Amino acid sequence: MYDSSLRDPDKLATGAMFAQARLSTVFSGRSSHADVLRSDGPLVLRKSNPKGAEPLTHRRTDIARVALAAGTAGPLGGDAYALDVRVGQGSTLLLQEVSAMLVLPGVGGEQSRMTITVNVEAGATFVWWAEPIIAAHRCHHLHDVRINLAADARLVLREEMLLGRHGEEPGDFSSRLRITRDNRALYDQRLSFGPATRGWDGAAVLSGNRAVGSVIVVNPDWSDTPPPAQPYDLSAVCAPLAGPGVAISAVAPDSLALRGLLHDGLNTLGAPWAI
Amino acid sequence: MLDRIAGQQAALLLLADGRLPAGGYAHSGGLEPAVRARRVRDMADLEAFLIGRAETAGLVAAAFTAAVCARAIQGDLSDLPELEAELDARIPAPELRKVSRDLGRQLRRAMQSIHPHEDFVQLGAAPHQPLVMGIAAAALGLHPTAAALAILHENNSGAAAAAAKLMPVDPFNVHAILARMTGRLDELAAYAASFAHEPAADLPSPGSPLADIAAEHHRRSDVRLFAS
């Protein structure tokens, strides 16, 4: 439900924006549809059509497709956005985005936050085919994503982060993606870069690359035999997690190269994941 | 923090010493694949590599070491399975999970002989290195901050020592990097230990994508000096 307590009057005075959007899907017996589609200010949720090739759900008409669009520029420093997603029992949701998200600085250098929580219920499938997040110069942003999967739920998601716009040094950016399955940790990675972080430009982390991302696939059918590790490029790997999932991880000089590497990795998994 | 370390300096030096016969010498901490991929070519690259590693995988290892040390001191290791799962979730590369468990098994074997303690028995067949280090530290009377510093220093100096075998370097310059990093390692150890009493799910999880990618390439390399 809409929670007005999140609107902190002190912060509103600086022009900061608070938003809490909600999305929920149900399975009717034949198809899935969104039963809650609550947009809020900058977070605009719309039923949508396929944008292009999709893993797992390509050309399917019995799934719920929703696009997240930006109602305003941002987030800007000081803004706090929250998106709450429930993929109801047995339903399939494809969540996509209309455009990349550009994270911008606020007036006084305050931190902006985007908090996304997803609950994927029993027998449900969540395909999150997001567009890149661009960390603009002098931004200060925390992107926090928590996904809990039921033991037999499926997931495929793409996350891409770009270090600044073209020819621009990135601001301070930190992104955490935590996936639990049956309330047990499966994947938890936080990536930070920007002037306040040390060592991110070194050979252990990004080594001068301007784009970094991953594709995470969780498939309960892999409980016995997860796909083998495949370092299919010098800058990318498809690696089995300590559970029925894989993490495809890549770094690249730019967004186009990153997208190519991530999709190459997805395609090593074959049907129905390949696109 | 210094007060908490005072009194156990000798035990801390013992645990953090690269000469502790626990197999660490066989690993370059990802430096060999980074040199081979030509991502580390000079001393500046080496320093950035070591800093990036300490801030990511080093911090994760330190936080889990401190957490286990705190639990061992309190005599409650009941959430070890959860700590194992949380650490697995923070190491996406299967090769690095294996390395961590190999080093953990060797450290336990060494410490069970060097300084036996019943808590070692509570660890599974192939425990992660930080979990063993946490128990070893507590068994030696160390506090969580010292435990975190021990694994940070051991991992960092091990990777730095490997540089001499992997690239043309002046060993004085390598140790100059280590000297410059000492202050930050102290800060990282204190930061890692600040989570020692938190639930396992709340421990830090900084990732290092290129270390994960390089580790899987390294495993498939035919000619290599170091196991990782």
Short mmCIF file of N, CA and C in Angstrom, two decimals, chain B residues 30-196:
data_model
loop_
_atom_site.label_atom_id
_atom_site.label_comp_id
_atom_site.label_asym_id
_atom_site.label_seq_id
_atom_site.Cartn_x
_atom_site.Cartn_y
_atom_site.Cartn_z
N GLY B 30 45.04 -14.46 -7.50
CA GLY B 30 44.52 -13.92 -8.76
C GLY B 30 45.52 -13.05 -9.50
N LEU B 31 46.72 -12.88 -8.95
CA LEU B 31 47.70 -12.03 -9.64
C LEU B 31 48.22 -12.69 -10.92
N GLU B 32 48.45 -14.01 -10.87
CA GLU B 32 49.00 -14.66 -12.06
C GLU B 32 48.07 -14.50 -13.28
N PRO B 33 46.77 -14.81 -13.16
CA PRO B 33 45.92 -14.57 -14.33
C PRO B 33 45.84 -13.10 -14.72
N ALA B 34 45.93 -12.19 -13.75
CA ALA B 34 45.87 -10.76 -14.08
C ALA B 34 47.13 -10.33 -14.85
N VAL B 35 48.28 -10.89 -14.48
CA VAL B 35 49.51 -10.58 -15.20
C VAL B 35 49.45 -11.19 -16.60
N ARG B 36 48.95 -12.43 -16.66
CA ARG B 36 48.89 -13.12 -17.95
C ARG B 36 47.94 -12.42 -18.92
N ALA B 37 46.85 -11.86 -18.40
CA ALA B 37 45.90 -11.13 -19.26
C ALA B 37 46.39 -9.72 -19.57
N ARG B 38 47.59 -9.40 -19.09
CA ARG B 38 48.23 -8.10 -19.29
C ARG B 38 47.41 -6.96 -18.67
N ARG B 39 46.68 -7.29 -17.63
CA ARG B 39 45.99 -6.23 -16.90
C ARG B 39 46.88 -5.67 -15.79
N VAL B 40 47.90 -6.43 -15.40
CA VAL B 40 48.91 -5.93 -14.46
C VAL B 40 50.25 -5.97 -15.18
N ARG B 41 50.79 -4.79 -15.49
CA ARG B 41 52.04 -4.72 -16.26
C ARG B 41 53.16 -3.99 -15.53
N ASP B 42 52.79 -3.13 -14.57
CA ASP B 42 53.84 -2.37 -13.87
C ASP B 42 53.45 -2.24 -12.39
N MET B 43 54.27 -1.50 -11.67
CA MET B 43 54.05 -1.39 -10.22
C MET B 43 52.75 -0.67 -9.89
N ALA B 44 52.39 0.32 -10.72
CA ALA B 44 51.13 1.04 -10.46
C ALA B 44 49.94 0.07 -10.62
N ASP B 45 50.01 -0.78 -11.67
CA ASP B 45 48.95 -1.78 -11.86
C ASP B 45 48.89 -2.73 -10.67
N LEU B 46 50.08 -3.13 -10.20
CA LEU B 46 50.14 -4.08 -9.08
C LEU B 46 49.50 -3.48 -7.84
N GLU B 47 49.82 -2.22 -7.59
CA GLU B 47 49.25 -1.56 -6.41
C GLU B 47 47.73 -1.46 -6.52
N ALA B 48 47.25 -1.06 -7.70
CA ALA B 48 45.79 -0.95 -7.89
C ALA B 48 45.13 -2.32 -7.75
N PHE B 49 45.82 -3.35 -8.25
CA PHE B 49 45.28 -4.71 -8.13
C PHE B 49 45.15 -5.11 -6.66
N LEU B 50 46.23 -4.89 -5.90
CA LEU B 50 46.23 -5.30 -4.49
C LEU B 50 45.19 -4.52 -3.69
N ILE B 51 45.08 -3.22 -3.97
CA ILE B 51 44.09 -2.41 -3.25
C ILE B 51 42.68 -2.89 -3.59
N GLY B 52 42.41 -3.08 -4.88
CA GLY B 52 41.08 -3.53 -5.29
C GLY B 52 40.72 -4.86 -4.67
N ARG B 53 41.70 -5.73 -4.57
CA ARG B 53 41.47 -7.04 -4.01
C ARG B 53 41.20 -6.95 -2.50
N ALA B 54 41.99 -6.13 -1.81
CA ALA B 54 41.79 -5.98 -0.36
C ALA B 54 40.41 -5.39 -0.06
N GLU B 55 39.98 -4.44 -0.91
CA GLU B 55 38.70 -3.75 -0.67
C GLU B 55 37.49 -4.64 -0.99
N THR B 56 37.70 -5.70 -1.74
CA THR B 56 36.57 -6.54 -2.17
C THR B 56 36.67 -7.92 -1.50
N ALA B 57 37.37 -8.84 -2.16
CA ALA B 57 37.48 -10.20 -1.61
C ALA B 57 38.13 -10.18 -0.23
N GLY B 58 39.09 -9.27 -0.04
CA GLY B 58 39.75 -9.16 1.27
C GLY B 58 38.78 -8.78 2.36
N LEU B 59 37.94 -7.79 2.08
CA LEU B 59 36.96 -7.34 3.07
C LEU B 59 35.95 -8.44 3.38
N VAL B 60 35.50 -9.15 2.34
CA VAL B 60 34.55 -10.24 2.56
C VAL B 60 35.17 -11.29 3.48
N ALA B 61 36.40 -11.71 3.15
CA ALA B 61 37.08 -12.72 3.96
C ALA B 61 37.26 -12.22 5.40
N ALA B 62 37.65 -10.95 5.52
CA ALA B 62 37.88 -10.39 6.85
C ALA B 62 36.59 -10.34 7.67
N ALA B 63 35.49 -9.94 7.03
CA ALA B 63 34.22 -9.83 7.75
C ALA B 63 33.75 -11.20 8.24
N PHE B 64 33.92 -12.23 7.39
CA PHE B 64 33.49 -13.57 7.81
C PHE B 64 34.42 -14.13 8.87
N THR B 65 35.72 -13.83 8.76
CA THR B 65 36.66 -14.28 9.79
C THR B 65 36.30 -13.66 11.14
N ALA B 66 36.05 -12.35 11.13
CA ALA B 66 35.71 -11.65 12.37
C ALA B 66 34.40 -12.19 12.96
N ALA B 67 33.43 -12.45 12.08
CA ALA B 67 32.13 -12.93 12.55
C ALA B 67 32.27 -14.31 13.22
N VAL B 68 33.05 -15.18 12.61
CA VAL B 68 33.23 -16.52 13.18
C VAL B 68 34.03 -16.44 14.47
N CYS B 69 35.04 -15.57 14.48
CA CYS B 69 35.85 -15.38 15.69
C CYS B 69 34.96 -14.93 16.85
N ALA B 70 34.08 -13.95 16.58
CA ALA B 70 33.19 -13.45 17.63
C ALA B 70 32.27 -14.55 18.14
N ARG B 71 31.75 -15.35 17.21
CA ARG B 71 30.84 -16.44 17.61
C ARG B 71 31.59 -17.51 18.42
N ALA B 72 32.84 -17.79 18.02
CA ALA B 72 33.63 -18.79 18.76
C ALA B 72 33.93 -18.30 20.17
N ILE B 73 34.22 -17.00 20.30
CA ILE B 73 34.50 -16.44 21.63
C ILE B 73 33.26 -16.58 22.51
N GLN B 74 32.08 -16.36 21.89
CA GLN B 74 30.84 -16.44 22.66
C GLN B 74 30.38 -17.88 22.87
N GLY B 75 31.07 -18.81 22.21
CA GLY B 75 30.73 -20.22 22.38
C GLY B 75 29.46 -20.63 21.66
N ASP B 76 29.08 -19.86 20.60
CA ASP B 76 27.87 -20.22 19.86
C ASP B 76 28.17 -20.21 18.36
N LEU B 77 28.45 -21.40 17.83
CA LEU B 77 28.75 -21.53 16.39
C LEU B 77 27.55 -22.12 15.65
N SER B 78 26.35 -21.90 16.19
CA SER B 78 25.17 -22.57 15.63
C SER B 78 24.84 -22.10 14.21
N ASP B 79 25.25 -20.89 13.83
CA ASP B 79 24.90 -20.43 12.48
C ASP B 79 26.05 -20.62 11.47
N LEU B 80 26.97 -21.54 11.76
CA LEU B 80 28.04 -21.82 10.78
C LEU B 80 27.49 -22.21 9.40
N PRO B 81 26.45 -23.08 9.32
CA PRO B 81 25.93 -23.42 7.99
C PRO B 81 25.42 -22.20 7.23
N GLU B 82 24.81 -21.27 7.95
CA GLU B 82 24.32 -20.05 7.30
C GLU B 82 25.48 -19.19 6.83
N LEU B 83 26.53 -19.10 7.67
CA LEU B 83 27.72 -18.34 7.27
C LEU B 83 28.35 -18.95 6.02
N GLU B 84 28.38 -20.28 5.96
CA GLU B 84 28.91 -20.97 4.76
C GLU B 84 28.10 -20.56 3.53
N ALA B 85 26.77 -20.61 3.64
CA ALA B 85 25.91 -20.29 2.50
C ALA B 85 26.07 -18.82 2.12
N GLU B 86 26.15 -17.94 3.10
CA GLU B 86 26.29 -16.52 2.80
C GLU B 86 27.64 -16.23 2.12
N LEU B 87 28.68 -16.94 2.55
CA LEU B 87 29.98 -16.72 1.92
C LEU B 87 29.98 -17.29 0.49
N ASP B 88 29.37 -18.46 0.32
CA ASP B 88 29.23 -19.01 -1.04
C ASP B 88 28.54 -18.01 -1.96
N ALA B 89 27.49 -17.35 -1.44
CA ALA B 89 26.71 -16.41 -2.25
C ALA B 89 27.54 -15.18 -2.63
N ARG B 90 28.61 -14.92 -1.87
CA ARG B 90 29.47 -13.76 -2.14
C ARG B 90 30.66 -14.11 -3.02
N ILE B 91 30.78 -15.37 -3.43
CA ILE B 91 31.88 -15.79 -4.29
C ILE B 91 31.27 -16.45 -5.53
N PRO B 92 30.94 -15.65 -6.55
CA PRO B 92 30.22 -16.23 -7.70
C PRO B 92 31.06 -17.22 -8.52
N ALA B 93 32.39 -17.11 -8.48
CA ALA B 93 33.22 -17.99 -9.30
C ALA B 93 33.45 -19.32 -8.58
N PRO B 94 33.05 -20.43 -9.20
CA PRO B 94 33.21 -21.73 -8.53
C PRO B 94 34.68 -22.04 -8.22
N GLU B 95 35.59 -21.58 -9.09
CA GLU B 95 37.00 -21.84 -8.84
C GLU B 95 37.47 -21.15 -7.55
N LEU B 96 36.97 -19.93 -7.31
CA LEU B 96 37.39 -19.23 -6.09
C LEU B 96 36.72 -19.81 -4.85
N ARG B 97 35.50 -20.36 -5.01
CA ARG B 97 34.91 -21.08 -3.87
C ARG B 97 35.76 -22.30 -3.53
N LYS B 98 36.23 -22.97 -4.57
CA LYS B 98 37.07 -24.16 -4.36
C LYS B 98 38.40 -23.78 -3.70
N VAL B 99 39.02 -22.71 -4.19
CA VAL B 99 40.29 -22.27 -3.61
C VAL B 99 40.09 -21.93 -2.13
N SER B 100 39.01 -21.23 -1.82
CA SER B 100 38.74 -20.85 -0.43
C SER B 100 38.57 -22.09 0.45
N ARG B 101 37.91 -23.10 -0.10
CA ARG B 101 37.70 -24.32 0.67
C ARG B 101 38.98 -25.16 0.76
N ASP B 102 39.77 -25.16 -0.31
CA ASP B 102 41.07 -25.86 -0.25
C ASP B 102 41.96 -25.25 0.82
N LEU B 103 42.04 -23.92 0.80
CA LEU B 103 42.88 -23.23 1.79
C LEU B 103 42.33 -23.43 3.20
N GLY B 104 41.01 -23.48 3.32
CA GLY B 104 40.40 -23.72 4.63
C GLY B 104 40.73 -25.09 5.17
N ARG B 105 40.66 -26.08 4.27
CA ARG B 105 40.97 -27.45 4.70
C ARG B 105 42.42 -27.55 5.15
N GLN B 106 43.33 -26.91 4.39
CA GLN B 106 44.75 -26.98 4.75
C GLN B 106 45.04 -26.22 6.03
N LEU B 107 44.35 -25.09 6.21
CA LEU B 107 44.57 -24.30 7.43
C LEU B 107 44.08 -25.08 8.65
N ARG B 108 42.93 -25.72 8.50
CA ARG B 108 42.42 -26.49 9.63
C ARG B 108 43.37 -27.63 9.99
N ARG B 109 43.86 -28.30 8.95
CA ARG B 109 44.78 -29.42 9.19
C ARG B 109 46.02 -28.91 9.94
N ALA B 110 46.54 -27.77 9.48
CA ALA B 110 47.72 -27.21 10.14
C ALA B 110 47.42 -26.82 11.58
N MET B 111 46.31 -26.09 11.77
CA MET B 111 46.04 -25.55 13.10
C MET B 111 45.61 -26.64 14.08
N GLN B 112 44.98 -27.67 13.58
CA GLN B 112 44.59 -28.76 14.48
C GLN B 112 45.83 -29.41 15.08
N SER B 113 46.93 -29.38 14.33
CA SER B 113 48.18 -29.93 14.82
C SER B 113 48.96 -28.92 15.65
N ILE B 114 48.95 -27.66 15.15
CA ILE B 114 49.75 -26.61 15.80
C ILE B 114 49.15 -26.17 17.13
N HIS B 115 47.81 -25.96 17.10
CA HIS B 115 47.13 -25.44 18.28
C HIS B 115 45.70 -26.01 18.31
N PRO B 116 45.57 -27.27 18.72
CA PRO B 116 44.27 -27.96 18.60
C PRO B 116 43.17 -27.25 19.41
N HIS B 117 41.96 -27.36 18.88
CA HIS B 117 40.80 -26.83 19.59
C HIS B 117 39.56 -27.60 19.14
N GLU B 118 38.68 -27.82 20.07
CA GLU B 118 37.50 -28.64 19.73
C GLU B 118 36.59 -27.96 18.71
N ASP B 119 36.63 -26.63 18.61
CA ASP B 119 35.76 -25.94 17.65
C ASP B 119 36.06 -26.32 16.20
N PHE B 120 37.30 -26.72 15.91
CA PHE B 120 37.63 -27.09 14.53
C PHE B 120 36.76 -28.25 14.04
N VAL B 121 36.35 -29.09 14.99
CA VAL B 121 35.55 -30.27 14.61
C VAL B 121 34.18 -29.85 14.07
N GLN B 122 33.71 -28.68 14.52
CA GLN B 122 32.37 -28.25 14.11
C GLN B 122 32.31 -27.83 12.64
N LEU B 123 33.47 -27.61 12.03
CA LEU B 123 33.50 -27.23 10.62
C LEU B 123 33.27 -28.47 9.75
N GLY B 124 32.64 -28.28 8.60
CA GLY B 124 32.36 -29.39 7.70
C GLY B 124 33.63 -29.93 7.06
N ALA B 125 33.45 -30.79 6.05
CA ALA B 125 34.59 -31.47 5.43
C ALA B 125 35.53 -30.49 4.73
N ALA B 126 34.95 -29.50 4.06
CA ALA B 126 35.78 -28.53 3.32
C ALA B 126 35.33 -27.12 3.68
N PRO B 127 35.71 -26.64 4.84
CA PRO B 127 35.26 -25.31 5.28
C PRO B 127 36.00 -24.19 4.55
N HIS B 128 35.32 -23.07 4.37
CA HIS B 128 35.97 -21.90 3.78
C HIS B 128 37.10 -21.39 4.69
N GLN B 129 38.15 -20.86 4.05
CA GLN B 129 39.31 -20.36 4.80
C GLN B 129 38.94 -19.35 5.89
N PRO B 130 38.07 -18.35 5.61
CA PRO B 130 37.77 -17.38 6.66
C PRO B 130 37.11 -18.01 7.89
N LEU B 131 36.32 -19.06 7.69
CA LEU B 131 35.66 -19.68 8.83
C LEU B 131 36.69 -20.38 9.71
N VAL B 132 37.65 -21.05 9.06
CA VAL B 132 38.71 -21.72 9.82
C VAL B 132 39.58 -20.67 10.52
N MET B 133 39.89 -19.60 9.79
CA MET B 133 40.73 -18.55 10.36
C MET B 133 40.07 -17.93 11.58
N GLY B 134 38.76 -17.74 11.52
CA GLY B 134 38.03 -17.16 12.64
C GLY B 134 38.14 -18.03 13.88
N ILE B 135 38.00 -19.34 13.68
CA ILE B 135 38.09 -20.25 14.82
C ILE B 135 39.52 -20.34 15.33
N ALA B 136 40.49 -20.37 14.39
CA ALA B 136 41.90 -20.42 14.79
C ALA B 136 42.27 -19.18 15.60
N ALA B 137 41.77 -18.03 15.15
CA ALA B 137 42.08 -16.77 15.84
C ALA B 137 41.52 -16.79 17.26
N ALA B 138 40.26 -17.22 17.38
CA ALA B 138 39.65 -17.27 18.72
C ALA B 138 40.40 -18.25 19.61
N ALA B 139 40.83 -19.38 19.02
CA ALA B 139 41.54 -20.39 19.80
C ALA B 139 42.87 -19.84 20.31
N LEU B 140 43.46 -18.90 19.57
CA LEU B 140 44.73 -18.30 19.98
C LEU B 140 44.51 -17.07 20.87
N GLY B 141 43.26 -16.80 21.21
CA GLY B 141 42.96 -15.68 22.11
C GLY B 141 42.84 -14.35 21.42
N LEU B 142 42.69 -14.36 20.09
CA LEU B 142 42.57 -13.10 19.35
C LEU B 142 41.13 -12.62 19.31
N HIS B 143 40.96 -11.31 19.20
CA HIS B 143 39.65 -10.71 19.07
C HIS B 143 39.31 -10.57 17.58
N PRO B 144 38.04 -10.28 17.27
CA PRO B 144 37.61 -10.22 15.85
C PRO B 144 38.44 -9.26 15.00
N THR B 145 38.82 -8.10 15.52
CA THR B 145 39.58 -7.16 14.69
C THR B 145 40.94 -7.75 14.31
N ALA B 146 41.59 -8.39 15.27
CA ALA B 146 42.88 -9.01 14.98
C ALA B 146 42.71 -10.18 14.01
N ALA B 147 41.62 -10.93 14.16
CA ALA B 147 41.34 -12.05 13.26
C ALA B 147 41.18 -11.53 11.83
N ALA B 148 40.42 -10.43 11.70
CA ALA B 148 40.21 -9.83 10.37
C ALA B 148 41.53 -9.35 9.78
N LEU B 149 42.36 -8.74 10.62
CA LEU B 149 43.65 -8.24 10.14
C LEU B 149 44.56 -9.39 9.71
N ALA B 150 44.49 -10.49 10.43
CA ALA B 150 45.33 -11.65 10.09
C ALA B 150 45.05 -12.12 8.67
N ILE B 151 43.77 -12.28 8.32
CA ILE B 151 43.46 -12.83 6.98
C ILE B 151 43.71 -11.77 5.92
N LEU B 152 43.44 -10.49 6.24
CA LEU B 152 43.74 -9.43 5.27
C LEU B 152 45.23 -9.39 4.94
N HIS B 153 46.05 -9.45 5.98
CA HIS B 153 47.50 -9.38 5.78
C HIS B 153 48.01 -10.64 5.07
N GLU B 154 47.54 -11.78 5.49
CA GLU B 154 48.03 -13.04 4.88
C GLU B 154 47.69 -13.07 3.39
N ASN B 155 46.45 -12.72 3.04
CA ASN B 155 46.05 -12.74 1.64
C ASN B 155 46.79 -11.67 0.83
N ASN B 156 46.97 -10.51 1.43
CA ASN B 156 47.59 -9.40 0.71
C ASN B 156 49.09 -9.66 0.50
N SER B 157 49.77 -10.07 1.54
CA SER B 157 51.22 -10.28 1.40
C SER B 157 51.50 -11.50 0.53
N GLY B 158 50.60 -12.48 0.56
CA GLY B 158 50.78 -13.65 -0.30
C GLY B 158 50.73 -13.27 -1.77
N ALA B 159 49.74 -12.44 -2.14
CA ALA B 159 49.64 -12.01 -3.54
C ALA B 159 50.83 -11.13 -3.92
N ALA B 160 51.26 -10.28 -2.99
CA ALA B 160 52.40 -9.40 -3.28
C ALA B 160 53.68 -10.21 -3.47
N ALA B 161 53.85 -11.23 -2.64
CA ALA B 161 55.06 -12.06 -2.76
C ALA B 161 55.09 -12.79 -4.10
N ALA B 162 53.90 -13.14 -4.61
CA ALA B 162 53.84 -13.84 -5.90
C ALA B 162 54.33 -12.95 -7.04
N ALA B 163 54.24 -11.63 -6.86
CA ALA B 163 54.64 -10.70 -7.92
C ALA B 163 56.08 -10.94 -8.36
N ALA B 164 56.96 -11.26 -7.40
CA ALA B 164 58.38 -11.44 -7.71
C ALA B 164 58.59 -12.59 -8.69
N LYS B 165 57.67 -13.56 -8.68
CA LYS B 165 57.82 -14.72 -9.57
C LYS B 165 57.08 -14.52 -10.89
N LEU B 166 56.25 -13.49 -10.99
CA LEU B 166 55.38 -13.34 -12.15
C LEU B 166 55.77 -12.18 -13.06
N MET B 167 56.49 -11.21 -12.53
CA MET B 167 56.82 -10.03 -13.32
C MET B 167 58.15 -9.47 -12.82
N PRO B 168 58.85 -8.73 -13.69
CA PRO B 168 60.12 -8.16 -13.27
C PRO B 168 59.89 -7.02 -12.28
N VAL B 169 60.17 -7.28 -11.02
CA VAL B 169 59.93 -6.26 -10.00
C VAL B 169 61.12 -6.16 -9.06
N ASP B 170 61.26 -5.01 -8.46
CA ASP B 170 62.21 -4.81 -7.37
C ASP B 170 61.45 -5.12 -6.08
N PRO B 171 61.90 -6.13 -5.32
CA PRO B 171 61.16 -6.52 -4.11
C PRO B 171 60.98 -5.36 -3.13
N PHE B 172 61.91 -4.41 -3.14
CA PHE B 172 61.74 -3.25 -2.25
C PHE B 172 60.49 -2.46 -2.66
N ASN B 173 60.27 -2.35 -3.97
CA ASN B 173 59.09 -1.61 -4.43
C ASN B 173 57.80 -2.33 -4.05
N VAL B 174 57.85 -3.67 -4.12
CA VAL B 174 56.65 -4.44 -3.73
C VAL B 174 56.35 -4.19 -2.26
N HIS B 175 57.38 -4.23 -1.44
CA HIS B 175 57.13 -4.01 -0.01
C HIS B 175 56.78 -2.56 0.29
N ALA B 176 57.21 -1.65 -0.58
CA ALA B 176 56.78 -0.25 -0.41
C ALA B 176 55.26 -0.16 -0.58
N ILE B 177 54.72 -0.92 -1.52
CA ILE B 177 53.25 -0.95 -1.69
C ILE B 177 52.61 -1.49 -0.41
N LEU B 178 53.16 -2.58 0.10
CA LEU B 178 52.58 -3.17 1.32
C LEU B 178 52.65 -2.17 2.47
N ALA B 179 53.74 -1.43 2.54
CA ALA B 179 53.87 -0.44 3.61
C ALA B 179 52.82 0.66 3.47
N ARG B 180 52.60 1.09 2.21
CA ARG B 180 51.57 2.12 1.98
C ARG B 180 50.18 1.61 2.33
N MET B 181 49.97 0.30 2.23
CA MET B 181 48.63 -0.25 2.47
C MET B 181 48.35 -0.54 3.94
N THR B 182 49.35 -0.45 4.80
CA THR B 182 49.13 -0.90 6.19
C THR B 182 48.00 -0.14 6.89
N GLY B 183 47.98 1.17 6.70
CA GLY B 183 46.94 1.96 7.37
C GLY B 183 45.56 1.55 6.92
N ARG B 184 45.43 1.33 5.62
CA ARG B 184 44.12 0.95 5.08
C ARG B 184 43.72 -0.46 5.54
N LEU B 185 44.69 -1.37 5.65
CA LEU B 185 44.35 -2.72 6.13
C LEU B 185 43.83 -2.64 7.57
N ASP B 186 44.44 -1.78 8.39
CA ASP B 186 43.92 -1.59 9.75
C ASP B 186 42.48 -1.11 9.71
N GLU B 187 42.21 -0.12 8.83
CA GLU B 187 40.84 0.42 8.73
C GLU B 187 39.88 -0.67 8.25
N LEU B 188 40.31 -1.43 7.26
CA LEU B 188 39.44 -2.49 6.73
C LEU B 188 39.16 -3.54 7.79
N ALA B 189 40.19 -3.88 8.58
CA ALA B 189 40.00 -4.88 9.64
C ALA B 189 38.98 -4.37 10.66
N ALA B 190 39.10 -3.10 11.04
CA ALA B 190 38.16 -2.52 12.02
C ALA B 190 36.75 -2.48 11.42
N TYR B 191 36.67 -2.13 10.13
CA TYR B 191 35.36 -2.08 9.48
C TYR B 191 34.74 -3.48 9.40
N ALA B 192 35.57 -4.45 9.00
CA ALA B 192 35.08 -5.84 8.92
C ALA B 192 34.59 -6.30 10.28
N ALA B 193 35.35 -5.98 11.33
CA ALA B 193 34.99 -6.44 12.67
C ALA B 193 33.76 -5.73 13.21
N SER B 194 33.41 -4.56 12.62
CA SER B 194 32.21 -3.86 13.09
C SER B 194 30.94 -4.66 12.76
N PHE B 195 31.06 -5.65 11.87
CA PHE B 195 29.91 -6.49 11.52
C PHE B 195 29.93 -7.82 12.30
N ALA B 196 30.92 -7.98 13.20
CA ALA B 196 31.17 -9.32 13.77
C ALA B 196 29.95 -9.89 14.49
#
